[in-house]
Coordinates of C-alpha atoms in Angstrom, one line a residue:
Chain A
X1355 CA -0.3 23.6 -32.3
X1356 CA 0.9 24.5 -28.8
X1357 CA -2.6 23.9 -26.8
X1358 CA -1.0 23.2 -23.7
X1359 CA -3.4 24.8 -21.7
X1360 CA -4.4 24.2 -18.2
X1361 CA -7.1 26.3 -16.0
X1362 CA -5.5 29.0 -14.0
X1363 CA -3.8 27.7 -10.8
X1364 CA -4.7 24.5 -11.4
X1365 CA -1.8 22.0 -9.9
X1366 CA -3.2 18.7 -10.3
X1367 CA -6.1 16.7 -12.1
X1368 CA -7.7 13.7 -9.9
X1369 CA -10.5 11.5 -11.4
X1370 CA -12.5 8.5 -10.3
X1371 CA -14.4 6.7 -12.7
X1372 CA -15.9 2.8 -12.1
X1373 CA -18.8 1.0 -14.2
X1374 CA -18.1 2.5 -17.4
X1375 CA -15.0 3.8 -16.8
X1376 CA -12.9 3.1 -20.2
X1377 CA -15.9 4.6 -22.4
X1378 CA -15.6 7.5 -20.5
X1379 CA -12.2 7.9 -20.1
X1380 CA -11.7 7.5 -24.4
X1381 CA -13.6 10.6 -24.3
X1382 CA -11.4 12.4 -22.1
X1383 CA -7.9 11.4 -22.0
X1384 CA -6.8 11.0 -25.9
X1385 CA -8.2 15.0 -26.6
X1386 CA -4.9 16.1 -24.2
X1387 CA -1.7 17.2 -25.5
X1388 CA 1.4 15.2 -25.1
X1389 CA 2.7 18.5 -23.1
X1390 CA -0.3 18.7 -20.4
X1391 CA 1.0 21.2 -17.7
X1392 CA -0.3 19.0 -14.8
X1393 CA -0.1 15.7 -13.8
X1394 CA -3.3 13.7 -13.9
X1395 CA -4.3 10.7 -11.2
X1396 CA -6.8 8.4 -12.2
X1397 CA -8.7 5.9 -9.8
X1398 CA -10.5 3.3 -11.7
X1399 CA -12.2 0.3 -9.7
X1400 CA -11.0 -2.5 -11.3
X1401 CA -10.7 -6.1 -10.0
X1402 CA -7.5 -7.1 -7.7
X1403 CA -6.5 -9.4 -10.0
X1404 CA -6.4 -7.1 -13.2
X1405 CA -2.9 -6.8 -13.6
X1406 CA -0.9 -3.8 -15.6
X1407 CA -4.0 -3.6 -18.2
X1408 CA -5.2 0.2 -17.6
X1409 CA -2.2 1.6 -18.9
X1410 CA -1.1 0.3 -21.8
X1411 CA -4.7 0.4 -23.3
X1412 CA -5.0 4.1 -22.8
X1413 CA -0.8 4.8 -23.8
X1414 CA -2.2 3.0 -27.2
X1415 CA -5.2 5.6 -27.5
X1416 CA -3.0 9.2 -25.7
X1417 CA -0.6 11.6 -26.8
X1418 CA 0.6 12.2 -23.0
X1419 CA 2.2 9.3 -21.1
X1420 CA 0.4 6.9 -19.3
X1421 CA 2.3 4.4 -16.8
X1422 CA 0.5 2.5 -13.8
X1423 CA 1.8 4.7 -10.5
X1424 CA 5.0 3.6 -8.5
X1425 CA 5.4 4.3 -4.8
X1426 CA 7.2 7.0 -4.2
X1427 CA 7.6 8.3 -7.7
X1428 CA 7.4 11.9 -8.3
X1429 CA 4.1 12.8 -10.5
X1430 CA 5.2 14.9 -13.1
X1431 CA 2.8 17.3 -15.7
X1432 CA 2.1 15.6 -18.9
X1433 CA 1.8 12.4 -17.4
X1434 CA -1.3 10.3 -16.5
X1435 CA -1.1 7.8 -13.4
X1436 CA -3.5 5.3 -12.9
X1437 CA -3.7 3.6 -9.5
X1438 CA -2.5 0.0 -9.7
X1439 CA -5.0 -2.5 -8.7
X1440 CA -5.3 -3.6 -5.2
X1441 CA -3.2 -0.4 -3.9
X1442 CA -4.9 2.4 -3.0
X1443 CA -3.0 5.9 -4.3
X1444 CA -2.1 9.2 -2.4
X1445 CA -0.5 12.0 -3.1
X1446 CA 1.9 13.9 -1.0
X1447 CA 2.8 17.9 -0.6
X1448 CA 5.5 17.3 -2.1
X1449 CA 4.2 15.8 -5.2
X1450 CA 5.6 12.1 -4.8
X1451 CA 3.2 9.8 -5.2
X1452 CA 2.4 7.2 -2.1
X1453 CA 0.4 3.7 -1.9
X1454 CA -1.4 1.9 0.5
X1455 CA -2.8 -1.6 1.4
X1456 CA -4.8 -0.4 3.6
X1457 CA -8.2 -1.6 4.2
X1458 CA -10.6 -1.4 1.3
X1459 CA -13.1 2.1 0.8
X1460 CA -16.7 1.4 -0.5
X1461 CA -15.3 -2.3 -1.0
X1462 CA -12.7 -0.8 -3.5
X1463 CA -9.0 -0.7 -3.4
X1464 CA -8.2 1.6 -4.9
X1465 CA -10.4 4.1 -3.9
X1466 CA -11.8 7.5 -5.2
X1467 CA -12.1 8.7 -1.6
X1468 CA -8.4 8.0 -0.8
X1469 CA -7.0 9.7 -3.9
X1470 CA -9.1 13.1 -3.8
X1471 CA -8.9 13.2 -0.3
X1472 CA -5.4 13.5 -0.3
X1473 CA -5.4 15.9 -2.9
X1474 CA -7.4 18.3 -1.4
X1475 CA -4.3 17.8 1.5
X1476 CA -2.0 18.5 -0.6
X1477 CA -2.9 20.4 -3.0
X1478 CA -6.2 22.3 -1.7
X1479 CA -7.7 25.4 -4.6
X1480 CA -5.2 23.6 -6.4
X1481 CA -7.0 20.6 -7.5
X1482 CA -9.2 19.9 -10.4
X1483 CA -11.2 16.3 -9.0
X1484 CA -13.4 15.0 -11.9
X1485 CA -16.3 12.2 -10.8
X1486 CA -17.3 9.9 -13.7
X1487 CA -19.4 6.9 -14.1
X1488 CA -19.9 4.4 -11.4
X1489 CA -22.3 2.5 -9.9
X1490 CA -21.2 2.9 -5.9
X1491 CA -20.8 6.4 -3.5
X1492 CA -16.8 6.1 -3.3
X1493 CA -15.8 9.7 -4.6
X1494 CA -18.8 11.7 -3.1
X1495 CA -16.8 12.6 0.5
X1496 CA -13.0 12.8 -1.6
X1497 CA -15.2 15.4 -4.1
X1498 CA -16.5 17.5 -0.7
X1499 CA -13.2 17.2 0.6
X1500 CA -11.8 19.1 -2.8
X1501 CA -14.4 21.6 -2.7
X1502 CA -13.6 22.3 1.0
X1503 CA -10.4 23.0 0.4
X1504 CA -11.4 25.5 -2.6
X1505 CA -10.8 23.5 -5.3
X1506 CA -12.7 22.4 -8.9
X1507 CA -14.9 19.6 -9.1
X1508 CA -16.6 18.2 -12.0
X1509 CA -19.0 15.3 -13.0
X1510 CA -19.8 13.8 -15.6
X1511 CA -24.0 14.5 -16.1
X1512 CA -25.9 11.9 -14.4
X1513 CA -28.1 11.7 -17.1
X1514 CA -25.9 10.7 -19.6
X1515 CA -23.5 8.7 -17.9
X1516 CA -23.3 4.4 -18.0
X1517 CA -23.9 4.4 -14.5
X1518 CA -25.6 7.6 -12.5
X1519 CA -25.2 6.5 -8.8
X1520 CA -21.4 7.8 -8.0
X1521 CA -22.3 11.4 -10.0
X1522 CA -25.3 11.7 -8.3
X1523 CA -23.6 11.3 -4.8
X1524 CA -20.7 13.0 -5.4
X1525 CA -23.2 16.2 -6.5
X1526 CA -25.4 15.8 -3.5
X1527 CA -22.2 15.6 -0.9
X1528 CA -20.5 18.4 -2.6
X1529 CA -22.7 21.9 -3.5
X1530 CA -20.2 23.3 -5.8
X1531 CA -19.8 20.5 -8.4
X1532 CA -20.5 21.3 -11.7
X1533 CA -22.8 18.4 -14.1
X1534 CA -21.4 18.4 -17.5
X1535 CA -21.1 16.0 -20.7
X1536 CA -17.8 14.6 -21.0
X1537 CA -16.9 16.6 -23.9
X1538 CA -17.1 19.6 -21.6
X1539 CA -15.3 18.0 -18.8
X1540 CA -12.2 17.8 -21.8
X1541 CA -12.6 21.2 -22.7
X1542 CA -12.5 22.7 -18.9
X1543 CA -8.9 20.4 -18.7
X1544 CA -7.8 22.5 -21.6
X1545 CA -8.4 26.1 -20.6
X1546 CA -10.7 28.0 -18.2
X1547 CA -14.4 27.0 -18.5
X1548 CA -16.8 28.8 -19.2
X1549 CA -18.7 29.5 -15.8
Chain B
X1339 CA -4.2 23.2 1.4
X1340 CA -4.1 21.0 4.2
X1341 CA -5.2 22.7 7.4
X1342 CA -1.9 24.3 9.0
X1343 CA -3.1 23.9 12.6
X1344 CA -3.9 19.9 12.0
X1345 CA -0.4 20.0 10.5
X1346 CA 0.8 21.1 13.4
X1347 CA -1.2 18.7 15.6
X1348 CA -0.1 16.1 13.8
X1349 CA 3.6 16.5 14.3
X1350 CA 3.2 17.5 18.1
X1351 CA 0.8 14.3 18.5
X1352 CA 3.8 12.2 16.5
X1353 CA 6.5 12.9 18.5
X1354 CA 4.6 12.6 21.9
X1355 CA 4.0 9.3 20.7
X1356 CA 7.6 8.9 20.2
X1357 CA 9.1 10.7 22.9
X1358 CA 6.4 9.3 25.8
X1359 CA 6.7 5.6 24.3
X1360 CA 9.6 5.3 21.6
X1361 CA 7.6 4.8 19.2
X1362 CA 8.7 6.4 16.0
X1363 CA 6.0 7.2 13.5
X1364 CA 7.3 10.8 12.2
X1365 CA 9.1 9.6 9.0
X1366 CA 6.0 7.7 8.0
X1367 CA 4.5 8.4 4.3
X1368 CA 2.1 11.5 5.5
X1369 CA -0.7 11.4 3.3
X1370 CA -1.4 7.4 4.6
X1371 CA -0.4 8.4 8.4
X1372 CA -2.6 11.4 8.1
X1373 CA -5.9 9.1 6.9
X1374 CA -5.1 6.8 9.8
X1375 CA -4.6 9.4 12.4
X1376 CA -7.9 10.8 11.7
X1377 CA -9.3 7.1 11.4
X1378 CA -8.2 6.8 15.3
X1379 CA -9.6 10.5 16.2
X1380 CA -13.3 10.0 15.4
X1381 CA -13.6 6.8 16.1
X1382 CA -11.7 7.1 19.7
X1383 CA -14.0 10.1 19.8
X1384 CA -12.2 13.0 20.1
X1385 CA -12.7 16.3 19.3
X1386 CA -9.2 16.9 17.7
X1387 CA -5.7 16.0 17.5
X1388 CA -4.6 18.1 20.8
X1389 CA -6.9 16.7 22.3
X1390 CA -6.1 12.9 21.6
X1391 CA -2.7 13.9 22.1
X1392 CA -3.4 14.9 26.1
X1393 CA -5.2 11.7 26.9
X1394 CA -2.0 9.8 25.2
X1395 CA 0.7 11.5 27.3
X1396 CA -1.6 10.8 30.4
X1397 CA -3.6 7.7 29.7
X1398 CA -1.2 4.6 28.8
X1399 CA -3.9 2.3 28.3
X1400 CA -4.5 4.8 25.2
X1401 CA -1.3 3.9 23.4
X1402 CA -2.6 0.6 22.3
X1403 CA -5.7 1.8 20.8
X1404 CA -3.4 4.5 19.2
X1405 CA -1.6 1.8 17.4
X1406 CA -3.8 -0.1 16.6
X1407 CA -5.1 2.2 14.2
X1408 CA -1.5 3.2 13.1
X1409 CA 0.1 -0.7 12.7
X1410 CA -3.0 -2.1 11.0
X1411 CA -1.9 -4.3 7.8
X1412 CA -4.3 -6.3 5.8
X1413 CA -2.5 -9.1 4.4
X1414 CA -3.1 -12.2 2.8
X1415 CA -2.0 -16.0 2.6
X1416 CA -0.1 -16.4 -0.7
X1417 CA -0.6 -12.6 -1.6
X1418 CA 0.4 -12.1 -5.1
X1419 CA 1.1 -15.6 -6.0
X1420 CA 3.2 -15.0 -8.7
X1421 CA 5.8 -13.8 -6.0
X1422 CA 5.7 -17.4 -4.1
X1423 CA 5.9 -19.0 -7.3
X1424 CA 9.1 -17.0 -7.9
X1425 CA 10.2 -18.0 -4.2
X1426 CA 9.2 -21.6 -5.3
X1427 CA 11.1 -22.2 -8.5
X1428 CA 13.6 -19.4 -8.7
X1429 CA 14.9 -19.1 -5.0
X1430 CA 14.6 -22.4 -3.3
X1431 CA 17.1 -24.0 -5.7
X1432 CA 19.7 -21.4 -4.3
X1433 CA 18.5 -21.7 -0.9
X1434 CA 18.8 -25.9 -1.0
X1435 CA 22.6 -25.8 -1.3
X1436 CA 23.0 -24.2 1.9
X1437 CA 22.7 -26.6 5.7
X1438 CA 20.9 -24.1 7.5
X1439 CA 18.8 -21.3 6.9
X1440 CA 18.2 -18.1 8.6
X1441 CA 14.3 -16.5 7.3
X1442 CA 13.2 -12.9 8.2
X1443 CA 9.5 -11.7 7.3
X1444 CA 9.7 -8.3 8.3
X1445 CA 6.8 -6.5 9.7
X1446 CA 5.2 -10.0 10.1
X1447 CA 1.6 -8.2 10.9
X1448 CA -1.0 -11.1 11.8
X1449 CA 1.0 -13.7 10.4
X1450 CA -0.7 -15.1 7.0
X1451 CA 3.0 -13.9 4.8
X1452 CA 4.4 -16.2 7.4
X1453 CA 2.2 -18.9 7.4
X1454 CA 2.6 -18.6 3.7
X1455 CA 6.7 -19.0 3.8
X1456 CA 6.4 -21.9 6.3
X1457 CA 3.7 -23.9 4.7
X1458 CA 5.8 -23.2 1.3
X1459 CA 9.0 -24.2 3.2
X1460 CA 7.6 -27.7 4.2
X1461 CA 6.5 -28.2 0.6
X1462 CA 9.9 -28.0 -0.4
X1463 CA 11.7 -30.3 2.0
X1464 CA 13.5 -26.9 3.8
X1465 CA 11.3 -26.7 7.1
X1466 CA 13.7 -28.6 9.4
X1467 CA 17.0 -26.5 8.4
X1468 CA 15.2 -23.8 8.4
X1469 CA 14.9 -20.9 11.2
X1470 CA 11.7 -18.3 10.5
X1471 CA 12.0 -15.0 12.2
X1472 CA 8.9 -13.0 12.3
X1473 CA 9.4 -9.5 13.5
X1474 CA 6.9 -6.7 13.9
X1475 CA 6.2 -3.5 15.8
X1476 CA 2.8 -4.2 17.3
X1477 CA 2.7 -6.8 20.1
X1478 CA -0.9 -7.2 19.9
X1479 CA -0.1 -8.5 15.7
X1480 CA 3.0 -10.5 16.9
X1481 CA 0.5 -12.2 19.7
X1482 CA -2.0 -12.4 16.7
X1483 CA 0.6 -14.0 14.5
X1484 CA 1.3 -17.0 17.2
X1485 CA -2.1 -17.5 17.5
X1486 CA -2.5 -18.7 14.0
X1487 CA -6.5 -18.0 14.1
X1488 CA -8.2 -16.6 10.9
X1489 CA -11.9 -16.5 9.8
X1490 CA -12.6 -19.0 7.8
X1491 CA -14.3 -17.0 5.1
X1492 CA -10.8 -16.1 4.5
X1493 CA -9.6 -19.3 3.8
X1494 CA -11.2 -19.5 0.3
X1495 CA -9.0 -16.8 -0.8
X1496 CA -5.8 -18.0 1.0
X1497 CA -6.4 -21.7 -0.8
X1498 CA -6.7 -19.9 -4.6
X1499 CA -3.7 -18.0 -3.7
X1500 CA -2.2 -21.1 -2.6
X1501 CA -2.8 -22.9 -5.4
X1502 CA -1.7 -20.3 -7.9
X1503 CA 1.5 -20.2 -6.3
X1504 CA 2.0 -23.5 -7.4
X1505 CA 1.0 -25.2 -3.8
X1506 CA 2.1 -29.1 -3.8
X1507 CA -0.1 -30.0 -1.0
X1508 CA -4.1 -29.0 0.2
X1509 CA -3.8 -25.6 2.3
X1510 CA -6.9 -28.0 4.2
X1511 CA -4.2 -30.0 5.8
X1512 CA -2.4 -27.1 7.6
X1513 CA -5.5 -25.9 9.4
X1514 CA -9.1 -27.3 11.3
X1515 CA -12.1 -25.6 11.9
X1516 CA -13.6 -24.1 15.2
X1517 CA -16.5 -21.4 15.5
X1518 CA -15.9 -20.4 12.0
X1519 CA -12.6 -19.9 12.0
X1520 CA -9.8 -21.8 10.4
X1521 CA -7.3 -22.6 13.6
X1522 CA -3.5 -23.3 11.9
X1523 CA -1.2 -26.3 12.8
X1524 CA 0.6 -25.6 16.2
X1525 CA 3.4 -27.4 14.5
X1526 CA 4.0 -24.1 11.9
X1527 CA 4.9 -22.3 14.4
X1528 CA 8.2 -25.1 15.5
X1529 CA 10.6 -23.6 13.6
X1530 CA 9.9 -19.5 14.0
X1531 CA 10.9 -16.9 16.6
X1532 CA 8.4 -14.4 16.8
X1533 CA 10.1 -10.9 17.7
X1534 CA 9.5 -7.0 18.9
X1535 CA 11.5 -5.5 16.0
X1536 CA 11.4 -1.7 14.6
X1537 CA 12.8 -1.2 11.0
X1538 CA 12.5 2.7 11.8
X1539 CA 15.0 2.3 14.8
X1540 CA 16.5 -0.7 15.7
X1541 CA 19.8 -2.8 14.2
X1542 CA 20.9 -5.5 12.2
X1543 CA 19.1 -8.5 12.6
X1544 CA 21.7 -11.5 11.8
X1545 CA 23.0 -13.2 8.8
X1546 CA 19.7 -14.0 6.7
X1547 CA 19.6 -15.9 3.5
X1548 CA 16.0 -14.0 2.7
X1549 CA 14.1 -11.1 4.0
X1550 CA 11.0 -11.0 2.6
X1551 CA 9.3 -7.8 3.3
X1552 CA 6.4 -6.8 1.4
X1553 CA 3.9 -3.6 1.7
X1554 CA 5.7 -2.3 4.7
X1555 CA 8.0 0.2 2.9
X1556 CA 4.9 1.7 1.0
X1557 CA 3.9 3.4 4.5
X1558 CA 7.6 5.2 5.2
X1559 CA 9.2 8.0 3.3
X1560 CA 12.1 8.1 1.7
X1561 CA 14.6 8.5 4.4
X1562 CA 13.1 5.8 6.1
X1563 CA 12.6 3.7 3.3
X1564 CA 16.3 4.6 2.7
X1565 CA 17.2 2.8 6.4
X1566 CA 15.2 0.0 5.6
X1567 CA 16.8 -1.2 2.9
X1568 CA 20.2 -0.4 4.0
X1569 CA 19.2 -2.3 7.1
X1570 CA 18.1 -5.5 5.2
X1571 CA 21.4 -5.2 2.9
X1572 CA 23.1 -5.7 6.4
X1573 CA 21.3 -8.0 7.8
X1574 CA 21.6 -10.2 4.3
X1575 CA 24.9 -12.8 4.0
X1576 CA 26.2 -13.1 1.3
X1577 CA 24.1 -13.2 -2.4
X1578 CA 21.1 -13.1 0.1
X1579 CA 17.6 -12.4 -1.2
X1580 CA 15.0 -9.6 -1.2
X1581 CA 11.5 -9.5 -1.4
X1582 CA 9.6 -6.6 -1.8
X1583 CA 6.0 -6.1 -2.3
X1584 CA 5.0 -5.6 -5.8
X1585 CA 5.0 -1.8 -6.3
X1586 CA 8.1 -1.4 -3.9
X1587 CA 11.1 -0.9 -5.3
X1588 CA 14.9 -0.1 -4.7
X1589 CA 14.9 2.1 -7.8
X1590 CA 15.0 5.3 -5.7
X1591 CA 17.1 4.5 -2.6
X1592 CA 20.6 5.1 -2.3
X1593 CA 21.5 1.4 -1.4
X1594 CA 20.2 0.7 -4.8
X1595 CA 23.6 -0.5 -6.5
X1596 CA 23.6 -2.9 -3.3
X1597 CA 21.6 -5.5 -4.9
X1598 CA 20.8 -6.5 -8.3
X1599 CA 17.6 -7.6 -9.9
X1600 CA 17.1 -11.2 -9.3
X1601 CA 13.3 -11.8 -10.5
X1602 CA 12.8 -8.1 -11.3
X1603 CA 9.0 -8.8 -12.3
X1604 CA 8.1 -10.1 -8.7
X1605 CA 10.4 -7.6 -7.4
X1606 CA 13.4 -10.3 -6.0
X1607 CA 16.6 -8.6 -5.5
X1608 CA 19.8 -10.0 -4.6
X1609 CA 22.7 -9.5 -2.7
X1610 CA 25.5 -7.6 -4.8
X1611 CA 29.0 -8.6 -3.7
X1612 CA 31.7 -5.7 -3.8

């Protein structure tokens, strides 16, 4: 019963998904247990004037708690925080979660750069970033920026995926990310993966 | 983990800024000032963060680049409508009974929330009784905001938004065209005081019946955020209103049992009276 397993030293899960995104995401997020050891950010590119719709749709379909993030908010393990729309979202050392207006990334607030960028900040080997479907390059420097900073990264296999473009860039930016279905990409968030 | 020596150029580099030019960045929301800061150092083109630093202490033509970087807010007319809609038909009936009226938009930026309060203002029948005062960090956004001069490709937006927040006149009146942009009505700018103001150091600012402050808080930690909105219950009068942006909220603060949720969706608070 208890399979609340997480890779070693893992801290934090980070993933960025666009074109495609909820079909992806139903593979992922409803196989986690409602006791998750980490906390898990999500960036999904979503129109500005999507309101409050990302989270209820997946709290419907997951055993862990999903809200839409709150500035300054601590993240907590077990629960999953999607960025709202029109707000990019960072995270700090300290865990608390920050957003931004700033200017859009790759025409996208919120954007996959922005999150895993300030992951691998804050939480460097500690970080698990996870690149899904999309159709745009946001993701590919935030993945490198992971890997830098010794972390995981993993995406979802191009050749499967809705959309190929923002796997294939996040794989060419960043030489350590590993190509896998999404079934394996919820197995590697459950215990070590097999290497 | 972040890299310790850029940690450590970052906090030197902040409180030059603040000890050379009082400004006062250090309780800012890292992982945001961080992305700005190196923003400014490649595209000022320098090496590293020491490095920016010396030509800062030494070059004060670089302070306005600097900030430029670090007081950049993208705003729009009628942002979130819902919100002005709220203003509209929740807070204006309050605000009618009263013979004057004092207005803060905090951390103004280029002007549009402004604009927005203003053209909302006239709508209503308040503009005459009412003083605006527009306050902000960065000169160069407060000359901005008197200006009144956005690209017109803009304007599209800004007249949806307008609409949606229940506009009763054409946003097409308030503004003409020149060079493709959309030049606003001197006349907006009658009734506001455009000032220097820091919510990070600075006082009270007078007896207001709203401060509407919105996306601004999202960039400070929670000290600072703490000051801020102790600062705005202050500067309130009494049963004075809040605005916040719409993932800001008082939840967290310690000045949080100073107000109470007026139109908690659009994140509204009032005034609480001891």
């Amino acid at each position: 019963m208890s399979s609340s397993e997480a890779p070693e030293g893992a801290r934090l899960v980070v993933i960025g998904a666009s074109a495609g995104a909820l079909q992806a995401l139903t593979q992922i997020l409803p196989a986690l247990p409602v006791d998750y050891p980490l906390p898990i950010l999500i960036v999904v590119h979503i129109p500005p004037d999507r309101r409050n719709m990302l989270a209820p749709l997946f709290q419907a379909k997951c055993r862990m708690a999903v809200r839409e993030a709150e500035d300054k908010e601590p993240g907590l393990a077990g629960v999953v925080y999607f960025a709202p729309p029109d707000y990019h979202l960072l995270v700090e050392t300290d865990g608390t979660l920050s957003l931004s207006s700033d200017e859009e990334v790759w025409f996208s607030r919120p954007s996959i750069d922005v999150l895993f960028e300030s992951a691998a900040d804050a939480y460097g080997a500690g970080v698990i970033g996870i690149i899904l479907t999309g159709a745009n390059p946001d993701g590919a420097s935030g993945s490198k920026a992971i890997a830098d900073a010794g972390g995981t990264v993993l995406v979802e296999d191009p050749a499967t995926a809705y959309a190929s473009a923002m796997p294939l860039a996040a794989l060419q930016a960043c030489g350590t990310a590993r190509a896998m279905p999404l079934a394996a990409i919820a197995n590697c968030l459950l215990k070590e993966c097999a290497a | 983990m972040s890299d310790l020596i850029e940690d450590i150029e970052i906090r030197l580099l902040l409180e030059a800024l603040h000890q050379r030019y009082h400004y006062d960045f250090r309780n800012y929301a890292q992982a945001s000032i961080r992305r700005r800061l190196r923003q400014a150092r490649d595209q000022l083109g320098f090496a590293n963060f020491s490095a920016l630093q010396e030509a800062l202490l030494h070059d004060e033509a670089m302070l306005p680049r600097l900030l430029a970087y670090l007081t950049v807010q993208v705003s729009e007319m009628f942002r979130d409508p819902s919100y002005f809609r709220a203003i509209r038909e929740k807070v204006v009936p309050h605000l009618r009974t009263f013979p004057s009226l004092k207005i803060w938009i905090a951390g103004c930026s280029t002007g549009e929330e402004l604009y927005s309060f203003v053209i909302l203002f006239r709508e209503e029948g308040l503009e005459q009784r009412t003083l605006f005062y527009a306050t902000d960090i960065s000169q160069d956004a407060l000359d901005a905001a008197a200006r009144g001069i956005y690209s017109l490709d803009r304007m599209r937006t800004f007249t949806e938004n307008h609409r949606a927040a229940g506009g009763k006149s054409s946003l097409s009146e308030y503004y003409r065209t020149a060079y493709g942009n959309a030049v606003l009505d001197q006349g907006l700018r009658d009734k506001v005081v455009f000032s220097d103001h820091s919510l990070v150091t600075d006082a009270v600012f007078g007896e207001m019946h709203l401060i509407s402050c919105r996306n601004v808080l999202i960039y400070f930690n929670r000290d600072l955020q703490d000051r801020a909105i102790g600062l705005f219950r202050d500067s309130l009068g009494r049963k004075g209103f809040l605005g916040l942006g719409s993932k800001e909220n008082i939840r967290f603060s310690s000045h949080a049992d100073g107000f109470s949720d007026f139109a908690r969706q659009d994140k509204i608070y009032q005034r609480r009276e001891a």
